[in-house]
XYZ file of C-alpha atoms in Angstrom:
581
model
C -25.424 -118.171 44.231
C -28.710 -118.205 42.354
C -31.997 -116.354 43.666
C -35.556 -115.266 42.665
C -37.531 -112.875 44.436
C -41.140 -112.094 43.363
C -43.835 -109.518 44.494
C -47.030 -109.973 43.926
C -50.077 -107.894 44.150
C -52.797 -105.864 42.810
C -51.552 -103.189 40.236
C -51.217 -100.128 42.391
C -49.688 -101.364 44.788
C -45.999 -100.470 43.792
C -44.880 -103.649 42.812
C -43.375 -102.462 39.866
C -41.714 -99.853 41.999
C -39.874 -102.300 44.635
C -38.819 -104.884 41.621
C -37.205 -101.750 39.672
C -35.492 -100.785 43.392
C -33.884 -104.309 43.795
C -32.923 -104.934 40.040
C -30.788 -101.536 40.185
C -29.558 -102.063 43.663
C -28.585 -105.318 42.564
C -26.753 -104.484 39.206
C -25.186 -101.505 40.789
C -23.500 -103.933 43.491
C -21.872 -106.008 40.254
C -24.722 -108.809 40.328
C -25.867 -110.024 37.697
C -29.902 -109.307 36.221
C -32.310 -110.480 34.989
C -36.613 -109.073 35.736
C -39.291 -109.663 34.080
C -43.012 -108.471 34.233
C -46.401 -110.398 34.408
C -49.723 -108.729 34.637
C -53.146 -107.660 33.964
C -54.565 -105.474 31.424
C -55.951 -103.022 33.872
C -54.987 -99.972 35.875
C -55.583 -101.653 38.537
C -56.555 -104.754 40.241
C -55.921 -107.906 38.776
C -53.073 -110.333 40.324
C -49.821 -109.327 39.068
C -46.174 -109.685 39.982
C -42.428 -108.311 38.862
C -40.161 -110.760 39.254
C -35.898 -110.314 39.388
C -34.066 -113.316 39.472
C -30.351 -112.157 40.572
C -26.857 -114.629 40.751
C -23.095 -114.068 40.325
C -23.152 -115.733 36.910
C -24.719 -114.412 33.923
C -28.435 -115.218 33.571
C -30.912 -114.931 30.870
C -34.285 -116.422 31.764
C -36.625 -117.032 34.365
C -37.749 -119.585 36.527
C -40.823 -120.991 38.273
C -38.887 -121.680 41.701
C -39.059 -118.752 43.825
C -36.622 -117.889 46.776
C -38.344 -115.025 48.520
C -41.691 -114.169 47.622
C -43.632 -111.003 48.456
C -46.887 -110.872 49.288
C -48.645 -107.610 49.010
C -52.088 -109.965 49.181
C -53.441 -112.857 49.707
C -54.299 -114.262 46.695
C -50.150 -113.602 45.725
C -49.745 -116.087 48.505
C -52.515 -118.790 47.276
C -51.414 -118.157 43.951
C -46.974 -118.754 44.046
C -46.932 -120.339 47.631
C -46.544 -123.996 45.479
C -43.908 -122.536 43.596
C -41.335 -121.450 46.754
C -38.100 -123.004 46.569
C -36.583 -125.277 49.580
C -36.009 -122.960 52.191
C -37.516 -119.891 50.446
C -39.598 -117.169 52.771
C -42.880 -115.659 52.141
C -43.212 -112.635 53.849
C -46.252 -110.768 53.974
C -48.070 -107.585 56.270
C -50.652 -109.347 57.881
C -52.802 -105.901 58.562
C -52.286 -105.185 54.835
C -53.785 -108.901 53.487
C -56.218 -109.013 56.971
C -54.363 -113.038 57.374
C -52.379 -114.135 59.558
C -50.007 -117.411 58.531
C -48.127 -120.171 60.568
C -44.919 -121.681 59.753
C -40.939 -121.047 58.831
C -41.464 -120.090 55.183
C -43.738 -117.028 56.006
C -41.906 -113.864 58.120
C -45.110 -111.090 58.632
C -43.434 -107.556 58.429
C -45.240 -104.974 59.513
C -44.550 -102.986 56.777
C -47.065 -100.050 57.403
C -46.610 -99.883 60.933
C -42.587 -100.043 60.642
C -43.502 -96.747 57.388
C -45.713 -95.160 60.094
C -43.771 -95.412 62.826
C -40.754 -94.126 61.298
C -41.629 -91.807 59.221
C -45.312 -91.090 59.737
C -46.337 -92.309 55.658
C -47.572 -95.591 54.915
C -46.550 -94.474 51.170
C -43.091 -96.037 52.214
C -44.625 -99.410 53.037
C -42.313 -100.276 49.445
C -39.397 -98.891 51.462
C -39.672 -101.056 54.363
C -40.377 -103.785 52.284
C -36.480 -103.491 50.006
C -35.006 -103.263 53.298
C -36.628 -106.147 54.621
C -35.603 -108.040 51.669
C -31.581 -106.086 52.062
C -31.747 -107.918 55.879
C -33.121 -111.151 54.973
C -29.949 -111.159 52.396
C -28.104 -110.187 54.756
C -27.051 -107.416 52.525
C -25.677 -103.417 53.553
C -28.405 -100.502 52.672
C -25.367 -98.555 51.343
C -26.356 -98.818 47.388
C -30.294 -97.898 48.498
C -29.695 -95.521 50.464
C -27.524 -93.442 47.277
C -31.115 -95.128 45.093
C -33.312 -93.346 47.223
C -31.259 -89.993 47.632
C -31.105 -89.881 43.626
C -34.739 -90.397 43.745
C -36.446 -88.073 46.364
C -33.887 -85.273 46.404
C -36.112 -83.196 44.199
C -38.907 -83.536 46.459
C -36.474 -82.697 49.735
C -34.177 -83.884 52.575
C -37.030 -84.751 54.653
C -38.554 -87.081 51.653
C -35.396 -88.576 51.530
C -34.523 -89.429 55.196
C -37.549 -90.949 55.428
C -37.496 -93.385 53.311
C -34.055 -94.005 54.415
C -34.693 -94.891 58.081
C -38.101 -96.796 56.860
C -35.436 -99.026 55.129
C -33.187 -99.217 57.771
C -36.345 -100.169 60.170
C -37.203 -102.728 57.713
C -33.935 -104.449 57.411
C -33.598 -104.827 61.064
C -37.167 -105.977 61.566
C -36.043 -108.558 59.092
C -32.554 -109.094 60.568
C -33.957 -109.482 64.301
C -37.029 -111.801 62.947
C -36.547 -113.706 60.024
C -33.841 -116.634 62.218
C -34.747 -119.400 59.095
C -33.640 -116.954 56.499
C -30.318 -119.011 55.338
C -29.374 -116.883 52.638
C -25.726 -116.503 51.312
C -24.991 -113.107 49.209
C -21.522 -112.099 48.791
C -21.495 -108.090 49.399
C -21.015 -107.744 45.916
C -20.657 -110.124 42.998
C -17.108 -108.948 42.298
C -15.322 -110.015 45.945
C -13.187 -107.436 46.825
C -12.286 -105.427 44.075
C -15.303 -102.804 43.105
C -18.748 -103.389 41.459
C -18.624 -104.650 38.173
C -20.328 -102.462 36.196
C -23.751 -103.227 34.409
C -25.792 -101.595 33.196
C -30.094 -102.696 33.294
C -31.182 -102.415 30.054
C -34.673 -103.459 28.969
C -36.036 -104.504 25.313
C -38.247 -101.248 24.813
C -35.519 -99.019 25.938
C -32.464 -100.816 23.537
C -35.198 -99.824 20.663
C -35.100 -96.646 21.291
C -31.546 -96.076 22.140
C -30.930 -98.194 18.887
C -33.081 -95.722 17.240
C -31.867 -92.654 18.303
C -28.226 -93.963 17.900
C -29.028 -94.585 14.292
C -30.607 -90.882 13.706
C -33.949 -91.396 13.988
C -35.658 -87.914 13.566
C -39.482 -88.795 13.467
C -41.127 -91.535 15.452
C -45.486 -91.855 15.094
C -48.132 -93.874 16.533
C -50.903 -94.700 18.028
C -50.434 -96.120 21.367
C -50.379 -100.028 21.713
C -49.145 -102.582 24.717
C -46.571 -103.691 24.666
C -44.963 -101.289 21.861
C -45.892 -98.094 23.728
C -42.941 -98.475 25.354
C -40.613 -97.039 22.399
C -43.450 -94.643 21.915
C -43.122 -93.338 25.311
C -39.691 -93.502 25.209
C -39.234 -91.818 21.975
C -41.215 -88.998 23.934
C -38.841 -88.915 26.787
C -36.477 -88.189 24.283
C -37.505 -85.616 21.800
C -35.775 -82.383 23.126
C -32.713 -83.896 23.652
C -31.941 -85.412 20.274
C -33.913 -82.913 18.017
C -37.421 -85.695 17.613
C -40.393 -84.730 16.246
C -42.612 -87.359 18.053
C -46.176 -87.422 16.631
C -49.025 -89.068 18.671
C -51.495 -89.959 15.357
C -54.914 -90.440 15.754
C -54.784 -93.605 14.560
C -52.099 -96.508 12.750
C -52.893 -95.586 9.722
C -52.307 -91.916 9.874
C -49.120 -93.727 12.341
C -47.769 -94.812 9.493
C -48.283 -92.327 6.457
C -46.740 -89.736 9.089
C -43.248 -91.803 9.004
C -43.117 -91.934 5.078
C -44.071 -88.612 4.724
C -41.089 -87.782 6.686
C -39.080 -90.114 5.270
C -40.406 -88.724 1.688
C -39.093 -85.371 3.328
C -35.368 -86.625 3.751
C -35.302 -87.609 7.356
C -34.816 -91.207 9.200
C -38.369 -92.332 10.087
C -39.458 -94.824 12.354
C -43.530 -95.881 13.676
C -44.163 -98.816 16.089
C -47.432 -100.983 16.708
C -48.731 -104.737 18.190
C -50.420 -107.001 15.320
C -53.671 -104.937 15.556
C -52.253 -101.361 15.130
C -50.415 -103.386 11.704
C -53.115 -104.332 10.280
C -54.790 -100.731 10.331
C -50.786 -100.227 8.739
C -50.610 -102.689 5.483
C -51.995 -100.255 3.201
C -49.377 -97.926 3.968
C -46.909 -100.247 3.914
C -47.590 -101.151 0.390
C -47.447 -98.086 -0.079
C -43.447 -98.055 1.185
C -43.464 -100.872 -1.300
C -44.569 -99.117 -4.184
C -43.069 -95.725 -3.300
C -39.661 -96.875 -2.511
C -40.208 -95.016 0.959
C -37.570 -96.400 3.026
C -39.289 -96.804 7.235
C -38.710 -98.811 9.905
C -42.053 -100.691 11.977
C -41.752 -101.688 15.388
C -43.872 -104.521 15.888
C -44.538 -105.656 19.536
C -46.039 -108.544 19.390
C -49.266 -110.330 21.685
C -51.589 -112.826 21.912
C -54.262 -112.610 19.309
C -56.427 -112.639 17.127
C -58.250 -109.529 17.943
C -57.780 -107.592 21.271
C -56.739 -111.167 22.407
C -54.348 -110.760 25.822
C -53.011 -107.147 25.752
C -50.502 -107.400 28.429
C -49.224 -111.030 28.026
C -46.656 -112.364 24.866
C -46.636 -114.290 22.043
C -44.543 -115.361 18.832
C -47.552 -114.793 16.827
C -47.229 -112.553 13.872
C -43.887 -113.659 12.346
C -45.562 -114.904 9.277
C -48.412 -111.883 9.333
C -45.691 -109.470 9.863
C -43.910 -111.319 6.574
C -47.014 -111.570 3.890
C -48.552 -108.004 5.146
C -49.820 -105.617 1.984
C -50.512 -106.449 -1.326
C -48.492 -107.141 -4.342
C -44.370 -107.756 -4.154
C -42.208 -105.753 -2.320
C -38.776 -107.020 -0.753
C -38.635 -106.178 2.963
C -36.564 -106.606 5.957
C -37.303 -108.430 9.066
C -35.366 -108.556 12.722
C -36.438 -110.397 16.084
C -33.637 -109.444 18.276
C -33.492 -112.486 20.931
C -31.997 -109.724 23.710
C -31.845 -105.997 24.222
C -28.771 -105.834 23.418
C -29.418 -107.535 19.783
C -32.084 -105.108 19.517
C -30.152 -101.926 20.418
C -27.912 -103.150 16.836
C -30.131 -104.706 15.271
C -32.297 -101.576 15.185
C -29.641 -100.078 13.964
C -29.101 -102.284 11.011
C -33.020 -101.657 10.483
C -32.983 -98.376 9.659
C -29.193 -98.437 7.630
C -31.032 -101.951 5.329
C -34.116 -99.555 5.116
C -32.473 -96.303 3.575
C -29.963 -98.465 1.711
C -32.127 -100.002 -0.739
C -35.461 -97.946 0.124
C -37.806 -100.375 1.466
C -39.629 -100.977 4.400
C -37.706 -102.442 7.740
C -39.311 -104.245 10.207
C -38.242 -105.239 14.016
C -40.281 -107.843 15.177
C -40.168 -108.050 19.219
C -42.815 -109.217 21.834
C -43.974 -108.097 25.127
C -41.540 -110.469 27.005
C -38.639 -109.198 25.093
C -40.382 -105.374 25.355
C -40.193 -105.830 29.414
C -37.752 -107.855 31.005
C -34.792 -106.453 31.869
C -30.762 -108.059 31.139
C -27.443 -106.917 33.273
C -24.789 -105.859 30.109
C -21.586 -104.632 29.894
C -22.137 -101.684 28.058
C -23.516 -100.860 24.136
C -20.933 -99.821 21.761
C -22.325 -96.723 19.825
C -19.756 -97.131 16.956
C -20.514 -100.697 16.158
C -24.127 -99.002 14.464
C -23.438 -98.140 10.747
C -24.169 -94.622 9.923
C -24.510 -93.396 6.116
C -26.748 -91.561 5.058
C -27.527 -92.247 1.562
C -29.614 -89.642 0.041
C -28.575 -87.110 -2.130
C -28.794 -84.099 -0.023
C -28.667 -80.357 -1.803
C -24.772 -80.238 -2.794
C -24.660 -83.445 -4.037
C -28.242 -82.617 -6.717
C -26.912 -79.193 -8.270
C -23.867 -81.416 -9.682
C -26.543 -83.320 -11.568
C -27.944 -82.224 -14.583
C -30.815 -84.546 -14.783
C -32.318 -86.307 -11.608
C -35.533 -89.774 -11.631
C -36.298 -90.899 -8.370
C -36.976 -94.524 -10.002
C -34.089 -94.649 -12.046
C -33.009 -97.796 -13.389
C -29.889 -99.335 -11.743
C -27.536 -102.514 -11.518
C -28.440 -102.339 -8.248
C -32.382 -101.553 -8.045
C -30.970 -99.020 -5.833
C -32.661 -95.131 -7.276
C -31.029 -92.272 -5.760
C -32.653 -91.103 -3.403
C -32.559 -86.948 -2.851
C -33.946 -84.513 -0.454
C -37.135 -82.684 -2.220
C -36.645 -79.514 -2.242
C -33.649 -79.124 -1.846
C -32.349 -78.588 -5.104
C -33.393 -77.321 -8.677
C -34.888 -80.832 -9.451
C -38.276 -82.153 -9.024
C -38.656 -85.237 -6.109
C -41.611 -87.053 -7.971
C -43.092 -90.197 -6.828
C -46.975 -91.936 -6.673
C -48.599 -95.398 -5.528
C -49.863 -95.956 -8.767
C -46.909 -97.926 -11.355
C -44.231 -95.100 -12.632
C -41.696 -94.307 -14.630
C -38.100 -93.848 -14.017
C -39.576 -90.174 -13.139
C -42.386 -91.418 -10.981
C -45.500 -90.345 -12.851
C -48.081 -93.063 -13.390
C -47.501 -95.471 -16.071
C -49.627 -98.319 -17.310
C -47.567 -99.824 -20.181
C -46.336 -103.545 -19.784
C -42.758 -103.066 -20.540
C -42.589 -100.494 -18.324
C -44.100 -102.347 -15.540
C -42.039 -105.348 -15.791
C -38.866 -102.870 -15.769
C -40.224 -101.275 -12.445
C -40.719 -104.870 -10.913
C -37.065 -106.303 -11.448
C -35.654 -102.869 -10.166
C -37.431 -102.611 -6.896
C -37.380 -106.577 -6.310
C -36.101 -108.521 -8.555
C -32.519 -106.464 -8.403
C -32.162 -105.553 -5.030
C -33.503 -108.754 -3.262
C -30.175 -111.078 -4.032
C -28.263 -107.621 -2.690
C -30.268 -107.534 0.639
C -30.411 -111.060 1.694
C -26.123 -110.824 1.083
C -26.760 -108.613 3.914
C -28.431 -111.028 6.081
C -26.576 -112.406 9.143
C -26.748 -116.274 9.783
C -28.173 -117.720 12.794
C -25.778 -118.101 16.286
C -24.823 -121.360 17.112
C -24.211 -121.369 21.214
C -22.696 -124.991 22.228
C -21.192 -128.113 20.607
C -20.944 -127.983 16.573
C -21.765 -131.487 16.748
C -24.365 -131.901 19.260
C -26.177 -134.796 19.042
C -29.297 -132.100 20.185
C -29.918 -129.196 18.290
C -32.678 -127.005 19.689
C -33.625 -124.018 17.373
C -35.258 -120.863 17.638
C -35.890 -117.163 16.661
C -36.883 -113.884 18.756
C -37.325 -113.384 22.539
C -36.768 -117.343 23.082
C -32.624 -117.019 22.828
C -32.188 -116.315 27.093
C -34.299 -119.208 28.022
C -32.896 -121.613 25.399
C -29.302 -120.285 25.787
C -29.475 -121.330 29.820
C -31.193 -124.459 29.025
C -27.993 -125.405 27.018
C -25.862 -124.143 29.629
C -27.450 -126.384 32.149
C -28.239 -129.457 30.219
C -24.446 -129.160 29.527
C -21.762 -130.464 27.151
C -22.792 -134.478 27.985
C -26.161 -133.477 27.315
C -24.875 -133.568 23.295
C -26.926 -130.343 23.007
C -26.601 -126.814 21.020
C -28.412 -123.566 20.037
C -29.199 -121.681 16.756
C -30.618 -118.352 17.517
C -32.117 -116.630 14.309
C -32.161 -112.741 15.120
C -32.660 -111.545 11.377
C -35.158 -113.798 9.918
C -36.141 -112.381 6.583
C -34.746 -112.358 3.704
C -33.933 -116.064 5.279
C -30.471 -116.155 5.841
C -28.224 -118.265 3.153
C -25.431 -120.680 3.827
C -22.366 -119.193 2.321
C -21.420 -117.493 5.409
C -22.859 -120.858 8.121
C -23.757 -123.969 6.794
C -26.095 -124.107 9.630
C -28.150 -126.669 7.343
C -24.703 -129.166 7.331
C -24.896 -128.667 11.335
C -28.582 -129.542 11.570
C -28.821 -132.499 8.848
C -25.448 -133.944 10.773
C -28.535 -133.988 14.730
C -29.948 -136.704 15.637
C -32.385 -134.294 17.237
C -33.469 -131.229 15.685
C -36.312 -129.633 17.249
C -37.835 -125.776 17.161
C -39.389 -124.212 20.105
C -41.793 -121.062 19.966
C -44.498 -119.140 21.669
C -46.711 -119.530 19.322
C -49.596 -122.111 18.304
C -48.601 -123.230 14.152
C -44.941 -123.274 15.035
C -44.736 -120.746 12.756
C -41.050 -120.221 12.287
C -40.643 -123.947 11.308
C -43.170 -123.463 8.348
C -41.440 -120.465 7.209
C -37.487 -121.954 7.485
C -39.450 -125.370 5.711
C -40.440 -122.919 2.824
C -37.102 -121.400 2.032
C -35.031 -124.362 3.070
C -36.512 -127.459 2.707
C -35.616 -128.265 6.093
C -38.306 -130.125 8.400
C -37.189 -130.376 12.033
C -37.756 -133.807 14.066
C -39.668 -132.290 16.998
C -41.332 -128.965 17.883
C -41.907 -126.838 21.316
C -44.495 -124.570 21.621
C -46.058 -122.058 24.121
C -49.221 -119.967 23.441
C -50.996 -119.507 27.022
C -49.820 -115.777 26.682
C -46.446 -116.156 29.207
C -42.769 -116.836 28.066
C -40.807 -120.169 28.863
C -39.752 -120.417 31.931
C -35.698 -121.817 32.296
C -37.538 -125.406 34.632
C -40.259 -125.439 32.626
C -38.487 -125.662 28.992
C -35.799 -128.070 31.014
C -38.580 -130.401 31.543
C -39.944 -130.867 28.373
C -36.522 -131.118 26.743
C -35.946 -134.229 29.194
C -39.669 -135.620 28.400
C -38.824 -135.328 24.560
C -35.370 -136.770 25.690
C -37.369 -139.763 27.342
C -39.714 -140.337 25.337
C -37.226 -140.852 22.175
C -35.031 -143.398 24.117
């Protein structure tokens, strides 16, 4: 069992509400769920859709074929009618869309009339649609009724009861009028046992949860899609977790606020998208020179300039890697799933503090907005060490030098104002005490300390890529970041008989060595190696060639602002295989 429901309409019509409710319902019923959103950069209007895929087996990508299309306007029918799966049904309200469609594919659900008849409120049209979908699938309404109570009880019992009545009426209508519906869905995916307890988590919330679990106490940002989600998540948790969240006047201020907070002694983070990161670059360099720990979340979107503000691309990898002037170490994490986003955010905080460097979480709109079913997260897997010298530790020292030379290049990081010792740093080149210098000898020793001594140690912390599939596969597909899910399902779909495996990099800089896993030998044994990226110039492949000398035999690139869909990637892989046959 594997069905896709797509809700299409204009911004402001409530399609996010319907999609979010369905995602929660299916998850609570024990199904595996994957959702993604496609929306235009406007408050109202335009064509948008919310897609929910649910199955009785793990799913980690979206498909192009749709089983149930909820058309909230005529444009949705025109845009997606050709994408319907065999037996697929389009539901719509002819009164709302001002059109009557004929044929077995269509089911006219008078959602507005039902909402008015049962609840006297047209705002409950969306609840009618959710009920109708459950009716078409032959599912009960118990989980929906619980969810409606959780959502609306604060508004009063009457509102809850009206919504329940609207949902029941929608379900009854679909059951009575959708004779052609042939969907087969178990009541829950757990069979006779209780529904499996899973959580539904998106990439944005996962980064936020990772930051909170890692002890982040300051977050500053200027809103910019798709990074704004992390900003609002952190703001929503501020009181509960004693977190300071500041909306800065721009990104220049945002990163410098975070650096100030970090210098003052707390774990700090900032976030933005590519355009905003351009403004942060001088601050990034300041972090490099002053060895101030900071975590920077960069949500990629299509550029240059404003580009496609609400769409996705993996176009900023080399930009994030090379941004800022001068030479200093940095770490770049590129999670492929919400689960990875949670743990890698924790690792970014740990490495930033341990080595006093900037650490990046580089994501994109696709991962930020997609929701995945997870069995849970384990906060104990996130390491927390306070690497700073606090008051008691400082008082034991006869002398303190912020940038003292050490064997590892890592100097003692003190909390300013916590002792009699003065904590000084400077954006100019400086000596061990943090005071300005210009002599050649000190400059050389400082570069050796903060760059050359640290880099080998940081590289040892980086995990190797994940291999999924047969290690003797003839074909190996390779990617980074948000392409994880669709590549994994492509490997599952083609199967072992096809001799295909996946290599996924989620920790991309410093580029992982081969001492823990000789992935270069693996690639060298393969007949075909294909790098799959959501950009036009194969940025990851360029990085890998520069770091290792390895060159992929083929590339699959997509750069239209949309993510790879499973059917689409499978078709490209099969076409590539055929062309080389």
